[in-house]
Short mmCIF file of C-alpha atoms (C1' of nucleotides) in Angstrom, two decimals:
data_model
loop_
_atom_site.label_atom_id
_atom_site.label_comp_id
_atom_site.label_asym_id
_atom_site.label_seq_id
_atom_site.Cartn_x
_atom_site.Cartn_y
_atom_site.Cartn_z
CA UNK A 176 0.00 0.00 0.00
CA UNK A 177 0.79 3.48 -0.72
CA UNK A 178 0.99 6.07 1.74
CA UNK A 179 0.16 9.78 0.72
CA UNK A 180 1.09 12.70 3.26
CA UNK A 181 -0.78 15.52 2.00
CA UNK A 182 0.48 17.80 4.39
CA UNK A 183 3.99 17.22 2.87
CA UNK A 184 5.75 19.94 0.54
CA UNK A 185 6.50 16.22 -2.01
CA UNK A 186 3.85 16.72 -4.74
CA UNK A 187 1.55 13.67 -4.18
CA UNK A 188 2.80 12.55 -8.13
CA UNK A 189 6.07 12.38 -6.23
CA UNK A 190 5.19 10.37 -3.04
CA UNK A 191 2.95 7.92 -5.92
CA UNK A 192 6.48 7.34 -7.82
CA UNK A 193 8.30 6.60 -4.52
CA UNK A 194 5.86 4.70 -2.93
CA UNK A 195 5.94 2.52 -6.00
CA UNK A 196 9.67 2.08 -6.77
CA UNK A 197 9.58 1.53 -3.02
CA UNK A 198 7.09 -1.09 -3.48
CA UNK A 199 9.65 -2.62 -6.23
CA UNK A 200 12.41 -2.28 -4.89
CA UNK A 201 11.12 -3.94 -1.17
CA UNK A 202 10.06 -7.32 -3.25
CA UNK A 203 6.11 -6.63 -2.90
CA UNK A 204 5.75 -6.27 -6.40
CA UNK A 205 7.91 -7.39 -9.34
CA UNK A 206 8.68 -7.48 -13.50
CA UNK A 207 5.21 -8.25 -15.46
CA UNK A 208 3.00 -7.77 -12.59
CA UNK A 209 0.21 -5.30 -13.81
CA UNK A 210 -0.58 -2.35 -11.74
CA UNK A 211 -3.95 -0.58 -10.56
CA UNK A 212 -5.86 1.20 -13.06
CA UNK A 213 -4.93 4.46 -12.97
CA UNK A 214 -8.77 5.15 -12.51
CA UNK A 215 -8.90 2.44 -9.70
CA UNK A 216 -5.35 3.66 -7.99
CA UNK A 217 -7.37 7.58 -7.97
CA UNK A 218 -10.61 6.65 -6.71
CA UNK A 219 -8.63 3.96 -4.01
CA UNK A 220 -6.59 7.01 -2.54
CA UNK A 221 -8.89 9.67 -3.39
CA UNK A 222 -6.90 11.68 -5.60
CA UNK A 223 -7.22 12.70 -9.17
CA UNK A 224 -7.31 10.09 -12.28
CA UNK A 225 -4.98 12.87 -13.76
CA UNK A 226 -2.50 12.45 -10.76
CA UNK A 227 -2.14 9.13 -10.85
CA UNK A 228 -1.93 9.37 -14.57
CA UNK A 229 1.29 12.12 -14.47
CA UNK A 230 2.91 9.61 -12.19
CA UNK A 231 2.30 6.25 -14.56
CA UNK A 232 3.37 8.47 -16.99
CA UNK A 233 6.82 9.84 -15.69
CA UNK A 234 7.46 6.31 -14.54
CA UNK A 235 6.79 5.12 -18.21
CA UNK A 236 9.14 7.88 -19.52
CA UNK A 237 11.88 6.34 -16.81
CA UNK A 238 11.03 2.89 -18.18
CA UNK A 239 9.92 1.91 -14.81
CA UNK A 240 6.61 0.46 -16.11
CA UNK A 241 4.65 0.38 -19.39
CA UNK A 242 0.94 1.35 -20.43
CA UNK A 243 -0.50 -0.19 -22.95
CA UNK A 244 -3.75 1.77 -23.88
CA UNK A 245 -7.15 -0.34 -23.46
CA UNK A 246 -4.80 -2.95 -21.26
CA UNK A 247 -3.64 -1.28 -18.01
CA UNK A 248 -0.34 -0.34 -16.70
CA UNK A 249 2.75 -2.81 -15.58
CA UNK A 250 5.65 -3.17 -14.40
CA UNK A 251 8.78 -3.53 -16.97
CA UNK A 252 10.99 -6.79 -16.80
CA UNK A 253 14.15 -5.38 -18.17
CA UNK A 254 17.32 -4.69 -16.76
CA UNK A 255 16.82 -0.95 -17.80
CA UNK A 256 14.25 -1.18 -15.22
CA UNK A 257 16.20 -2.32 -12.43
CA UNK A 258 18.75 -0.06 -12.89
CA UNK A 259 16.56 3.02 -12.97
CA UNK A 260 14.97 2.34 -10.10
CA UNK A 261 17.98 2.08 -8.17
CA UNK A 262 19.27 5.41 -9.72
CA UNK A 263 16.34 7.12 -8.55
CA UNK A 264 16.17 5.55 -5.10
CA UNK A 265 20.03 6.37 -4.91
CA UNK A 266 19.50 9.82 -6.54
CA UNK A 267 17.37 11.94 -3.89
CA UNK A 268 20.49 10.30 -1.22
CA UNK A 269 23.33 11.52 -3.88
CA UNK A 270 21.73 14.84 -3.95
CA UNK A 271 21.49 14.91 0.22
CA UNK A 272 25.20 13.45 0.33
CA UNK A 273 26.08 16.60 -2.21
CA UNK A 274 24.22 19.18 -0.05
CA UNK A 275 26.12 18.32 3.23
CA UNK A 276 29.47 18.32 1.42
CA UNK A 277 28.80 22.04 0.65
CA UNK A 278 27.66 22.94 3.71
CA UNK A 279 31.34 21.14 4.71
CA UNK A 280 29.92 18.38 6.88
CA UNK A 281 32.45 15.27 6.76
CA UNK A 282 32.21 12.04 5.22
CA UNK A 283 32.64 10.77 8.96
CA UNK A 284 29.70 12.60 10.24
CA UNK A 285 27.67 11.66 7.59
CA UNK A 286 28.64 8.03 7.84
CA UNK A 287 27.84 8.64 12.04
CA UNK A 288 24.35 9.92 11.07
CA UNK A 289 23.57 6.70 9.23
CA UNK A 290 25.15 4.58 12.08
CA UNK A 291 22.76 6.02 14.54
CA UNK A 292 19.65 6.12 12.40
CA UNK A 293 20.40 2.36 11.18
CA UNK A 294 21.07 1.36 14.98
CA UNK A 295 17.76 2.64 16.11
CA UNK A 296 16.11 1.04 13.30
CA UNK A 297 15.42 4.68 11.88
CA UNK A 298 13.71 7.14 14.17
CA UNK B 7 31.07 34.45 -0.89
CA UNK B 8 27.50 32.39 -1.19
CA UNK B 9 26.67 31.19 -4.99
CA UNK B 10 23.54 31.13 -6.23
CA UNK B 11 22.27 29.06 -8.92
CA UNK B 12 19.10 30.91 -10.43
CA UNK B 13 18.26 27.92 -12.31
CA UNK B 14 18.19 25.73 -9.86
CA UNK B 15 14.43 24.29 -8.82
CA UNK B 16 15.98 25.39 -5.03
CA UNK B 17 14.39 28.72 -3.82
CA UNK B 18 16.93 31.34 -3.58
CA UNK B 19 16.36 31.87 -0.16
CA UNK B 20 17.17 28.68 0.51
CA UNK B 21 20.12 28.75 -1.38
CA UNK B 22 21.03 31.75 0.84
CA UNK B 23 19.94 29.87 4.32
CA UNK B 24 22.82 26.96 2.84
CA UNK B 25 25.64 29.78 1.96
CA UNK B 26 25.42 31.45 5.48
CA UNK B 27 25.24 28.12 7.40
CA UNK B 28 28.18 27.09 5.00
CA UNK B 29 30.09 30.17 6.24
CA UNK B 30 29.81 28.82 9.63
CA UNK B 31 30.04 25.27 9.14
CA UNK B 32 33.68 26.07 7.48
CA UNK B 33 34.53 28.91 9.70
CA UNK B 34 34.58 31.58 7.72
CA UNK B 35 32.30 33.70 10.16
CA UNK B 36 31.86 32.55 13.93
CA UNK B 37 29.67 33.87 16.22
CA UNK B 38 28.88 37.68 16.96
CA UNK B 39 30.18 38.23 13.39
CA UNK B 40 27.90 41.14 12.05
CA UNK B 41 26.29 39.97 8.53
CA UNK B 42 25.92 42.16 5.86
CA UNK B 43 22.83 44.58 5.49
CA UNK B 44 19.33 43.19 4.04
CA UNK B 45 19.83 45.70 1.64
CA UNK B 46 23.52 45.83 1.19
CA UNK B 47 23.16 41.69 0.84
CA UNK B 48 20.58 41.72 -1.83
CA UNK B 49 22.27 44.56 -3.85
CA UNK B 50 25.79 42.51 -4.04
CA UNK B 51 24.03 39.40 -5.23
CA UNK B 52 21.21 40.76 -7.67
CA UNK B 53 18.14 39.79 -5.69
CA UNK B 54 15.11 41.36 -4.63
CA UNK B 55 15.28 42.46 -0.59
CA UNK B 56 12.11 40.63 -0.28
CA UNK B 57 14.35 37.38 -0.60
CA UNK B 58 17.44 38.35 1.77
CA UNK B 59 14.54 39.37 4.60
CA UNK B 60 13.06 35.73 4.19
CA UNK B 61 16.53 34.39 4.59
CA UNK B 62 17.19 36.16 7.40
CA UNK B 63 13.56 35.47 9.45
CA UNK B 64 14.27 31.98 8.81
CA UNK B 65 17.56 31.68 10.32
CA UNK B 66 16.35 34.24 13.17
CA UNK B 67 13.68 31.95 13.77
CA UNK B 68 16.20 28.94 13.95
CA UNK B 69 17.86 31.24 16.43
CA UNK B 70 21.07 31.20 14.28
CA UNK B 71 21.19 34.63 13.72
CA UNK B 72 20.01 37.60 15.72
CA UNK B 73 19.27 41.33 14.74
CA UNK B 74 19.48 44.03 16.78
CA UNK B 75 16.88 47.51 15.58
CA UNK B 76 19.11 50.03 13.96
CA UNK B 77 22.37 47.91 14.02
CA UNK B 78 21.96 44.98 11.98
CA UNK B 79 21.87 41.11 11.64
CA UNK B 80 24.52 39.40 13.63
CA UNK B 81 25.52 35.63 14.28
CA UNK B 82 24.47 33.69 17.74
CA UNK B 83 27.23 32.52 20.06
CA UNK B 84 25.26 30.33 22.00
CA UNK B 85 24.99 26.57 21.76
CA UNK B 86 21.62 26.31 20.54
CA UNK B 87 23.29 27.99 17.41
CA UNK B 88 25.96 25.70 16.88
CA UNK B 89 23.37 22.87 17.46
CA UNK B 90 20.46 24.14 15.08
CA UNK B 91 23.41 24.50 12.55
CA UNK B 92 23.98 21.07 13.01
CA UNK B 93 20.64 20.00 12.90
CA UNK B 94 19.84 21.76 9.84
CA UNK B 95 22.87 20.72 8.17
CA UNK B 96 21.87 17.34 8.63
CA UNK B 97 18.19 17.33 8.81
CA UNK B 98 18.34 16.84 4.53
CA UNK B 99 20.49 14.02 4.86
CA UNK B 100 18.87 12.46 7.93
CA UNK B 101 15.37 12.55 5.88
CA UNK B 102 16.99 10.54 2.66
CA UNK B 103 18.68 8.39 4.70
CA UNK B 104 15.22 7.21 5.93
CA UNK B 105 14.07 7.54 2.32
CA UNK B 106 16.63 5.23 1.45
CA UNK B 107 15.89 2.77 4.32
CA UNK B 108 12.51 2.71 3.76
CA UNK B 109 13.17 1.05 -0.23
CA UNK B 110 15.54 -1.47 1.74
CA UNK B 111 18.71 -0.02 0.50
CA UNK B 112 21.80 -1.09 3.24
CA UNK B 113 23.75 0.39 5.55
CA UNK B 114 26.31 -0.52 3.00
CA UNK B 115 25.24 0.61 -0.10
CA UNK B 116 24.75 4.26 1.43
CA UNK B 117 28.41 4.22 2.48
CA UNK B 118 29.66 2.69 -0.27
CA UNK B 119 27.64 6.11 -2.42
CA UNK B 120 28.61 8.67 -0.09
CA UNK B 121 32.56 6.85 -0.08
CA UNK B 122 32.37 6.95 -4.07
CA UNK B 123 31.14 10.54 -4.23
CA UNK B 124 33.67 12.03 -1.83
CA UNK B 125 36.47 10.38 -3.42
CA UNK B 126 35.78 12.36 -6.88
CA UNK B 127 35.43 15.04 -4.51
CA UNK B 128 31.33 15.21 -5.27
CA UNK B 129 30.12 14.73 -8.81
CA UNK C 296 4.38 -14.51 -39.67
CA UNK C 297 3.23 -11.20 -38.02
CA UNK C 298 4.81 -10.32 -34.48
CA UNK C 299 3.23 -8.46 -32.33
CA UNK C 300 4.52 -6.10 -29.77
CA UNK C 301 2.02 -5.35 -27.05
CA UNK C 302 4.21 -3.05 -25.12
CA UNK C 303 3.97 -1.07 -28.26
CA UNK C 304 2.70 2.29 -28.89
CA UNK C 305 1.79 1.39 -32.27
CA UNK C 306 -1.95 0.02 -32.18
CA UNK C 307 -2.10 -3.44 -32.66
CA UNK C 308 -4.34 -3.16 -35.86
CA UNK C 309 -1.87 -0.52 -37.28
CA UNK C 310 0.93 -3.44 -36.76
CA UNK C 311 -1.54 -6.32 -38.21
CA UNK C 312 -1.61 -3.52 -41.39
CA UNK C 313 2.10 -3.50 -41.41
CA UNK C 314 3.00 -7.07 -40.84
CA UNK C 315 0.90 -7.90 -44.01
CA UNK C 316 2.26 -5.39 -45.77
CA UNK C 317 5.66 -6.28 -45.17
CA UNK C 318 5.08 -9.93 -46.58
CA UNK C 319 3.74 -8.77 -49.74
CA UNK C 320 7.05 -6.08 -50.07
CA UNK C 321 8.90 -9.10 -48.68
CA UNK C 322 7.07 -11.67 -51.71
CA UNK C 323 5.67 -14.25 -49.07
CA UNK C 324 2.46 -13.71 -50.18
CA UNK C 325 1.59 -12.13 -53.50
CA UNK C 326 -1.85 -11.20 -55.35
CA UNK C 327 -4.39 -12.93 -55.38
CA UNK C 328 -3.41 -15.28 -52.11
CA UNK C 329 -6.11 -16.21 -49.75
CA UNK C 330 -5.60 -14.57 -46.16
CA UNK C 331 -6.24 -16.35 -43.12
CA UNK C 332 -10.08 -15.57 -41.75
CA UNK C 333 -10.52 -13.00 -39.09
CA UNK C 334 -11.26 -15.36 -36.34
CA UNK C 335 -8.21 -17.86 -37.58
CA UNK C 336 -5.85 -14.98 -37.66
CA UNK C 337 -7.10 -13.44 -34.20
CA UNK C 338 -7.14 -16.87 -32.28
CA UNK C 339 -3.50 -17.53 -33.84
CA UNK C 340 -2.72 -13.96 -32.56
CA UNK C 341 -4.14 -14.40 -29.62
CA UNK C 342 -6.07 -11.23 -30.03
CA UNK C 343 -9.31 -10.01 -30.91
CA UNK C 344 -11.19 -10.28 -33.91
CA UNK C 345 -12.68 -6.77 -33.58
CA UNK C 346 -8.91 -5.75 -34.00
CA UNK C 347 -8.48 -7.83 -37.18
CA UNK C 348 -11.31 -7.07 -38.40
CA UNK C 349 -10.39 -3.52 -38.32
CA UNK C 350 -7.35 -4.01 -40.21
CA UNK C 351 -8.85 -6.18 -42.50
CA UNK C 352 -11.48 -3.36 -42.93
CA UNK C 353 -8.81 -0.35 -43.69
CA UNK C 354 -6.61 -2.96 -46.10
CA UNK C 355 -9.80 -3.11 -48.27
CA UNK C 356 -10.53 0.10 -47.73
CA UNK C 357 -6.92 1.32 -49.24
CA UNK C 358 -8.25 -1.64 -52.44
CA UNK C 359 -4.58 -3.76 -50.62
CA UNK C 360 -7.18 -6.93 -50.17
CA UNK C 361 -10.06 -7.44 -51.11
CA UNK C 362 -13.59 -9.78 -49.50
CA UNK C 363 -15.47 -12.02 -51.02
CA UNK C 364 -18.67 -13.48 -48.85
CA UNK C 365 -18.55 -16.80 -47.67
CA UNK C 366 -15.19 -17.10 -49.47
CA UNK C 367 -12.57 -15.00 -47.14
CA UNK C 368 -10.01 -11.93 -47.75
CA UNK C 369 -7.85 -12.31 -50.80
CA UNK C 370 -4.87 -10.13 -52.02
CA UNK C 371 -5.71 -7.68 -54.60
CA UNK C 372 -3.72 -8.34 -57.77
CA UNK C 373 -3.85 -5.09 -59.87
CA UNK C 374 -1.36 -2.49 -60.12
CA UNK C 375 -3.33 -0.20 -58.00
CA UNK C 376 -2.65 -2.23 -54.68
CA UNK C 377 0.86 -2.15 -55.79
CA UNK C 378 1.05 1.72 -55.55
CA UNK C 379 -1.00 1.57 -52.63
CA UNK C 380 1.41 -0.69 -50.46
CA UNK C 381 3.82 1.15 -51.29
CA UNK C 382 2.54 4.88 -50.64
CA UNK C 383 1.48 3.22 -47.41
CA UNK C 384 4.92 2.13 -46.84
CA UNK C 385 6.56 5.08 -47.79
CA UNK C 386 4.00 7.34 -45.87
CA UNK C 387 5.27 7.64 -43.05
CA UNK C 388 8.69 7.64 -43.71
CA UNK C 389 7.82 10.74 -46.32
CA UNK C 390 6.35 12.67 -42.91
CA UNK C 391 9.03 12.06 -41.23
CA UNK C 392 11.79 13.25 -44.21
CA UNK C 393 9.12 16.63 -44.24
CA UNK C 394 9.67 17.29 -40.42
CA UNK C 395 13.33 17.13 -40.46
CA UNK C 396 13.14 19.39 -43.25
CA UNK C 397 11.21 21.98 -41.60
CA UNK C 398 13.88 21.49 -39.35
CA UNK C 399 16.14 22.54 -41.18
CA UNK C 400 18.17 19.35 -41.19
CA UNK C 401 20.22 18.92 -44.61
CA UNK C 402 19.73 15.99 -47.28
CA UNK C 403 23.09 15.03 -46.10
CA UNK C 404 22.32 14.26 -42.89
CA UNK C 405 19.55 12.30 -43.55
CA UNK C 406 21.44 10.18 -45.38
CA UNK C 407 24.14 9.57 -43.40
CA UNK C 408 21.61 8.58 -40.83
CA UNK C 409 20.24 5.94 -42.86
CA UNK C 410 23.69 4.43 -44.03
CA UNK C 411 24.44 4.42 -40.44
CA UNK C 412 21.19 2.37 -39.45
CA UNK C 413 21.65 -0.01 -42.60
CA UNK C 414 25.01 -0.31 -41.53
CA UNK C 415 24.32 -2.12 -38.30
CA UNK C 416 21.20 -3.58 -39.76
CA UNK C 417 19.03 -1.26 -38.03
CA UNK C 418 19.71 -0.22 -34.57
CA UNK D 46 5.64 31.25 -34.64
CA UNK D 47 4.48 28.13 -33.80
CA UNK D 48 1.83 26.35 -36.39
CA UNK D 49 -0.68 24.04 -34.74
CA UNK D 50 -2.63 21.78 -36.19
CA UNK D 51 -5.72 21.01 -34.28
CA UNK D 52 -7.05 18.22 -36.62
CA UNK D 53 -4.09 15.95 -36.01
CA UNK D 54 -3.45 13.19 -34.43
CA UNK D 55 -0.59 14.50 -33.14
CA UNK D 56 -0.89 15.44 -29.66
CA UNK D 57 -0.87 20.15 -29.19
CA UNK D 58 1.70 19.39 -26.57
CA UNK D 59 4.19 17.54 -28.96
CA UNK D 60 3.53 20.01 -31.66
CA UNK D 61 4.40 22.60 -29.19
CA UNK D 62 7.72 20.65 -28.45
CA UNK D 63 8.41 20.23 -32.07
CA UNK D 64 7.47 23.98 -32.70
CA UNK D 65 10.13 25.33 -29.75
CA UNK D 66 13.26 22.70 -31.52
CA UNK D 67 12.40 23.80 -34.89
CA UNK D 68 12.65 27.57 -33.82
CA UNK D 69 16.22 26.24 -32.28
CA UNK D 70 17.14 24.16 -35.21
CA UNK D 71 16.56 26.82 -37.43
CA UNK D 72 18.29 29.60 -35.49
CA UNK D 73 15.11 32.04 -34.67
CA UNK D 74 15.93 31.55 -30.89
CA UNK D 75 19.27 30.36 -29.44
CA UNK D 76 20.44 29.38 -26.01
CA UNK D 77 19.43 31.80 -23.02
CA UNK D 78 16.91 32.94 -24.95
CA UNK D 79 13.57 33.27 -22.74
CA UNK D 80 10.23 31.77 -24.12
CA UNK D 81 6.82 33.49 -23.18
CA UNK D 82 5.40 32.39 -20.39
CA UNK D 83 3.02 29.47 -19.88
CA UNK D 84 0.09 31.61 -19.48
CA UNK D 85 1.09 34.34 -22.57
CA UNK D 86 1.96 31.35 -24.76
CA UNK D 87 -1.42 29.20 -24.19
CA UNK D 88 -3.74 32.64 -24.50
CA UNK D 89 -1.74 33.45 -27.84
CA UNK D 90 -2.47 30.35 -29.49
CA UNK D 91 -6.00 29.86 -27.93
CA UNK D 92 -4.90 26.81 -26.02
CA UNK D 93 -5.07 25.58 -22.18
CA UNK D 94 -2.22 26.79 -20.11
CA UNK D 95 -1.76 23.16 -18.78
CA UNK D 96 -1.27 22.13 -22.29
CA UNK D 97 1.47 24.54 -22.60
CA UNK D 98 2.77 23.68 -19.03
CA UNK D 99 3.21 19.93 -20.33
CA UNK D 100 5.56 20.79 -23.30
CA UNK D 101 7.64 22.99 -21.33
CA UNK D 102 8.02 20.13 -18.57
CA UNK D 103 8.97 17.86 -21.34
CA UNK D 104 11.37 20.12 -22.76
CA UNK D 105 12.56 20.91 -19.43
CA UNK D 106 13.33 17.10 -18.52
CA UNK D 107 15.57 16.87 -21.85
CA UNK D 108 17.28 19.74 -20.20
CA UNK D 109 16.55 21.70 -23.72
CA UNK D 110 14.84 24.21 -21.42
CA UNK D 111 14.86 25.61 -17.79
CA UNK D 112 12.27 27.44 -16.02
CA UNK D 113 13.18 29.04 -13.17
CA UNK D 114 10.09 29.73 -10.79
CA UNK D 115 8.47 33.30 -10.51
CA UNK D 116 11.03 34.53 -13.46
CA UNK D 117 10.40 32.17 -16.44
CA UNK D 118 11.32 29.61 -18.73
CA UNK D 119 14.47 29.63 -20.65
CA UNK D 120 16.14 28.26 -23.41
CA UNK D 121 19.44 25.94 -22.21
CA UNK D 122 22.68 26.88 -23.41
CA UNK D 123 25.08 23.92 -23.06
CA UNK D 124 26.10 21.43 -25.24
CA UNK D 125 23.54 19.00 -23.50
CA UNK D 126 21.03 21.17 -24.74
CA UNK D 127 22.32 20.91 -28.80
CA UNK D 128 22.74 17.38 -28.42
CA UNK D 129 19.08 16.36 -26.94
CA UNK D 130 17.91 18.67 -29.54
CA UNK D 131 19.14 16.83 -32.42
CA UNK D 132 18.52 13.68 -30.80
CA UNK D 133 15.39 14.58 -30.71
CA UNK D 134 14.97 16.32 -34.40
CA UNK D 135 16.84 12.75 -35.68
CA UNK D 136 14.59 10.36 -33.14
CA UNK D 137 11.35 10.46 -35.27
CA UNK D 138 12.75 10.36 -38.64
CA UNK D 139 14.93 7.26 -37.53
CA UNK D 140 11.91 5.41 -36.41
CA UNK D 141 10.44 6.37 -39.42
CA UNK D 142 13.63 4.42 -41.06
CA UNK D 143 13.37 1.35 -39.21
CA UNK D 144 9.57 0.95 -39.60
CA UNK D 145 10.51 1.56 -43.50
CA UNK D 146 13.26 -1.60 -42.73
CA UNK D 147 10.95 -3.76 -41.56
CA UNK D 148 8.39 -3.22 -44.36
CA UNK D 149 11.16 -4.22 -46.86
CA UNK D 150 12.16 -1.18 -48.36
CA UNK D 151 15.61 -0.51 -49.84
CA UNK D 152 17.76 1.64 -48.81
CA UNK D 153 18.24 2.78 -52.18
CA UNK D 154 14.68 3.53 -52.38
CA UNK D 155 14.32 5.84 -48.67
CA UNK D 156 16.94 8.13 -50.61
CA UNK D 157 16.17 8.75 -53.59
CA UNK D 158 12.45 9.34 -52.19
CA UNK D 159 14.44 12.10 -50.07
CA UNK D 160 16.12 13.07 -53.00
CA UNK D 161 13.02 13.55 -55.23
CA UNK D 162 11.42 15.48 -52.00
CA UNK D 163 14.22 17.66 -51.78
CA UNK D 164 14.65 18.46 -55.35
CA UNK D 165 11.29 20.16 -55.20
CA UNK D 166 11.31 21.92 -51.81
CA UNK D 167 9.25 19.26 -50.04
CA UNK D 168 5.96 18.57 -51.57
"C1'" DG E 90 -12.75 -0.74 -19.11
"C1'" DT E 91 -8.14 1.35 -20.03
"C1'" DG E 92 -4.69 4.79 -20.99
"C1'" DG E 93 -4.02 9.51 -23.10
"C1'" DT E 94 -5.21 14.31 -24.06
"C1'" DC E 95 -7.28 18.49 -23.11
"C1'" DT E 96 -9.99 22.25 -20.95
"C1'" DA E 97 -11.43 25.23 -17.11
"C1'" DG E 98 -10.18 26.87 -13.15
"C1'" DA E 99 -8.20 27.07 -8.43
"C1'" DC E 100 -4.36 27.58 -5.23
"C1'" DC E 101 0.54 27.87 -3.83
"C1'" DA E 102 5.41 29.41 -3.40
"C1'" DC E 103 8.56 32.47 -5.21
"C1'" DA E 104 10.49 36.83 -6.87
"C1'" DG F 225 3.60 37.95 -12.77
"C1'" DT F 226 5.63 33.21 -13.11
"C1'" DG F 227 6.02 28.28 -12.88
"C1'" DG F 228 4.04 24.10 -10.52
"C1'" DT F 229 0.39 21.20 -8.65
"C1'" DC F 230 -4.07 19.57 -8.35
"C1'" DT F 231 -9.09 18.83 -9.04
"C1'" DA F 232 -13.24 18.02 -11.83
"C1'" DG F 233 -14.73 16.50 -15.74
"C1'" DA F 234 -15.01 15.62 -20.78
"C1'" DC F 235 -13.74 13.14 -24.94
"C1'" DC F 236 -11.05 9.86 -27.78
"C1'" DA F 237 -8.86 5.55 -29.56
"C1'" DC F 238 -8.16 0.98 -28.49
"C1'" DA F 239 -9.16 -3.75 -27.00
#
DNA sequence: GTGGTCTAGACCACA
DNA sequence: GTGGTCTAGACCACA
């Protein structure tokens, strides 16, 4: 399931994308597997068809997943596929990482930071 | 000197938060250090006033800075500085590292990134 | 034989139109050949007959086959479906040779773009 | 100007995108260039603003434009820019080529259809 | 039913 | 004013 934070400043298209290469990437859904309409995925979290639909579709563009009008939405089996996801999942961390260097935070703090948050199981 | 990167999707005045909290985090201004004018600020980097003023709330807010009526804007000295520096400085990083958790990425691969990207110095 | 690709963007009628064009250019099949029926071709497809039938419907349309009742779809012989296959074939490709014009990319270029994709046998 | 073509099947947003490279191919507008805005450009040609909005978030994600928030959208100035531009200016004629490939056609015959097209200014 | 496009119109942050 | 997001709702081609 997909969890949407409205409150948040992350456009809900965004949260939709991460919450399924999340989805992927934790093993609860895999290569071929079709996806919710993007009708059915609105009306389930009670958003827009046309949200949804800008998420499928950016997610399409990434070669994440596939549409094929009339037939649904689903998941792409490729190797592409993998390796996008994990440059996205690895992306909004690269561009964190990047930020602290310029604010001159060491790679030893940074590595601390994890440390901690892993150790307490995040949070 | 704080760059700015107009096209960058980050709001200037964000961009301006991260160059005066770089200044510290380096040392290149410590506490009770006066900062320039609103005015004199915006002038020497192009922007509208309107943008150095929201800077400045923000990080008065935070408690980083202080301003005193008819004398100007000057860095904290206190520990509660130094700490919402900190926290700030890592609060970005902190939040992708949970990102990053939550997708079931390791410990290890997050080190392994942030090791690769400081060796090429970043990028 | 026609292969599908259901990831596609093309329509799958629009590639039915194309795979039986391409065996006539090819010679597998030449005028006057009996096609298989809609339902044969669709349950050999795996599709639906309302897509065949569609295709079936524009190749007559364009005088590229032609029906006879209780008899099945048959290749037209004259020189007319000739020309038509092959302003069908060339269509597209004629668009697409307009565009790049308007684009104000040279003859040249063109052509060295097709060498370059014979070359490697396409892609 | 930009020429749209409402009766096509071609989708306003991708004639947009192809209007905005062909302006750049052609030299009318060059790097750092600024486009109209979203709102002047949709109420000059009589379409949605969202419409317009979509193109420039395409063109935007090929990094062939920026838009920088309360100031505007912009055209890119780096090579990155020239390259996607061509890629894209080359992609559809290239498909074009391959679906000509597959349909049997020589190469012999794809040029000298450019050549004949050429010889008389396109159509 | 399914994805894709488009309009009309609102609201927000930013400059 | 400017870009960006989102909703509500319509219409289309396709299967």
């Amino acid at each position: 399931m997909i969890q949407l934070d409205y409150r948040s400043s992350v456009p809900i298209y965004d949260q939709l994308i991460n919450g399924i290469i999340r989805l992927k990437m934790v093993g609860a859904i895999k290569g071929g597997d079709s996806l919710p309409s993007v009708r059915a995925l609105a009306s389930q979290l009670g958003i827009n068809p046309n949200t949804v639909q800008k998420a499928y579709a950016i997610l399409e563009e990434k070669g994440i997943i596939y549409s094929v009008s009339g037939k649904g939405s689903f998941l792409s089996e490729d190797e592409k596929s993998d390796k996008a996801v994990m440059e996205i999942s690895l992306g909004g961390f690269k561009e964190a990482v990047e930020e602290a260097h310029k604010r001159g935070i060491s790679r030893e703090a940074l590595i601390s930071a994890i440390d901690e948050m892993y150790k307490e199981e995040i949070k």
